[in-house]
Short mmCIF file of C-alpha atoms in Angstrom, two decimals:
data_model
loop_
_atom_site.label_atom_id
_atom_site.label_comp_id
_atom_site.label_asym_id
_atom_site.label_seq_id
_atom_site.Cartn_x
_atom_site.Cartn_y
_atom_site.Cartn_z
CA UNK P 15 11.99 -6.38 -14.90
CA UNK P 16 9.37 -3.83 -13.87
CA UNK P 17 10.16 -0.20 -14.50
CA UNK P 18 10.63 2.23 -11.60
CA UNK P 19 8.48 4.75 -13.46
CA UNK P 20 5.08 5.71 -12.14
CA UNK P 21 2.37 7.74 -13.83
CA UNK P 22 0.61 10.05 -11.40
CA UNK P 23 -2.90 11.11 -12.35
CA UNK P 24 -4.41 14.21 -10.74
CA UNK P 25 -7.90 15.50 -11.51
CA UNK P 26 -7.96 19.31 -11.49
CA UNK P 27 -10.94 21.70 -11.49
CA UNK P 28 -9.26 24.00 -14.04
CA UNK P 29 -6.68 23.91 -16.80
CA UNK P 30 -4.81 26.73 -15.04
CA UNK P 31 -4.41 24.65 -11.88
CA UNK P 32 -3.26 21.64 -13.90
CA UNK P 33 -0.68 23.82 -15.69
CA UNK P 34 0.53 25.35 -12.41
CA UNK P 35 0.94 21.93 -10.79
CA UNK P 36 2.68 20.62 -13.91
CA UNK P 37 5.14 23.49 -13.98
CA UNK P 38 5.89 23.24 -10.24
CA UNK P 39 6.48 19.49 -10.45
CA UNK P 40 8.74 19.68 -13.52
CA UNK P 41 10.63 22.76 -12.30
CA UNK P 42 11.27 21.05 -8.96
CA UNK P 43 12.42 17.82 -10.66
CA UNK P 44 9.56 15.96 -8.97
CA UNK P 45 8.50 14.83 -12.44
CA UNK P 46 10.36 14.72 -15.73
CA UNK P 47 7.30 15.40 -17.84
CA UNK P 48 3.67 16.44 -17.50
CA UNK P 49 0.67 16.18 -19.80
CA UNK P 50 -2.73 17.82 -19.46
CA UNK P 51 -5.91 16.34 -20.95
CA UNK P 52 -9.41 17.67 -20.97
CA UNK P 53 -11.81 18.88 -20.30
CA UNK P 54 -13.38 15.63 -19.13
CA UNK P 55 -16.78 15.02 -17.55
CA UNK P 56 -16.72 13.65 -14.00
CA UNK P 57 -19.57 12.11 -11.99
CA UNK P 58 -18.97 11.47 -8.28
CA UNK P 59 -20.47 11.28 -4.79
CA UNK P 60 -20.08 14.42 -2.64
CA UNK P 61 -21.95 15.38 0.54
CA UNK P 62 -24.60 12.72 -0.03
CA UNK P 63 -25.36 13.77 -3.60
CA UNK P 64 -24.30 12.75 -7.07
CA UNK P 65 -22.33 15.62 -8.56
CA UNK P 66 -21.23 16.31 -12.12
CA UNK P 67 -18.38 18.50 -13.12
CA UNK P 68 -15.80 19.37 -15.72
CA UNK P 69 -12.19 18.60 -14.87
CA UNK P 70 -8.74 18.41 -16.42
CA UNK P 71 -6.45 15.43 -16.00
CA UNK P 72 -2.82 16.08 -15.14
CA UNK P 73 -0.42 13.21 -15.81
CA UNK P 74 3.00 13.40 -14.17
CA UNK P 75 5.70 10.95 -15.30
CA UNK P 76 8.22 10.32 -12.56
CA UNK P 77 10.15 7.79 -10.50
CA UNK P 78 8.44 5.73 -7.81
CA UNK P 79 10.70 7.25 -5.14
CA UNK P 80 9.30 10.74 -5.93
CA UNK P 81 5.70 9.77 -5.03
CA UNK P 82 5.60 11.29 -1.54
CA UNK P 83 7.10 14.59 -2.75
CA UNK P 84 4.56 14.84 -5.57
CA UNK P 85 1.70 13.97 -3.21
CA UNK P 86 2.85 16.68 -0.78
CA UNK P 87 3.09 19.29 -3.55
CA UNK P 88 -0.32 18.51 -5.03
CA UNK P 89 -2.01 18.34 -1.62
CA UNK P 90 -0.59 21.76 -0.70
CA UNK P 91 -1.70 23.50 -3.91
CA UNK P 92 -4.93 21.70 -4.86
CA UNK P 93 -8.16 23.42 -3.73
CA UNK P 94 -10.21 20.22 -3.26
CA UNK P 95 -10.65 18.74 0.22
CA UNK P 96 -10.00 15.27 -1.19
CA UNK P 97 -8.04 15.56 -4.43
CA UNK P 98 -7.66 12.43 -6.54
CA UNK P 99 -3.91 11.75 -6.64
CA UNK P 100 -3.32 8.29 -8.06
CA UNK P 101 -0.05 6.51 -8.85
CA UNK P 102 -0.04 3.87 -11.56
CA UNK P 103 3.05 1.68 -12.05
CA UNK P 104 4.62 1.57 -15.48
CA UNK P 105 5.24 -2.05 -16.40
CA UNK P 106 7.63 -1.40 -19.28
CA UNK P 107 9.39 1.61 -20.81
CA UNK P 108 12.04 1.85 -23.48
CA UNK P 109 15.51 2.10 -21.97
CA UNK P 110 16.42 5.51 -23.39
CA UNK P 111 13.17 7.09 -22.18
CA UNK P 112 13.55 5.53 -18.74
CA UNK P 113 17.11 6.88 -18.45
CA UNK P 114 15.96 10.36 -19.51
CA UNK P 115 13.06 10.30 -17.05
CA UNK P 116 15.28 9.10 -14.22
CA UNK P 117 17.87 11.82 -14.87
CA UNK P 118 15.20 14.53 -14.96
CA UNK P 119 13.23 13.54 -11.86
CA UNK P 120 16.07 13.11 -9.37
CA UNK P 121 16.23 14.84 -6.04
CA UNK P 122 18.89 17.56 -6.25
#
């Protein structure tokens, strides 16, 4: 059976933004856990040019039914016009971790 956990990946222009989004999501029980990686190098199209930049990756671990709330939060606080907010399904998770995540990412 497929897990109801999703991993949400958000690219952030700064570590401070990634930390602020992480804290807001965890505090609001939109995600049970957050991890920040980086800096990473990014190469992308923008306004007809190839751009390069340094970013931080925010990973939010949550339930699939919290996706729209996380997307709303990130969209409201992220400075980019088109932030990358990607949900990746978790195929398997150990039962104890899944129970912990579910209990800590419930709507109040």
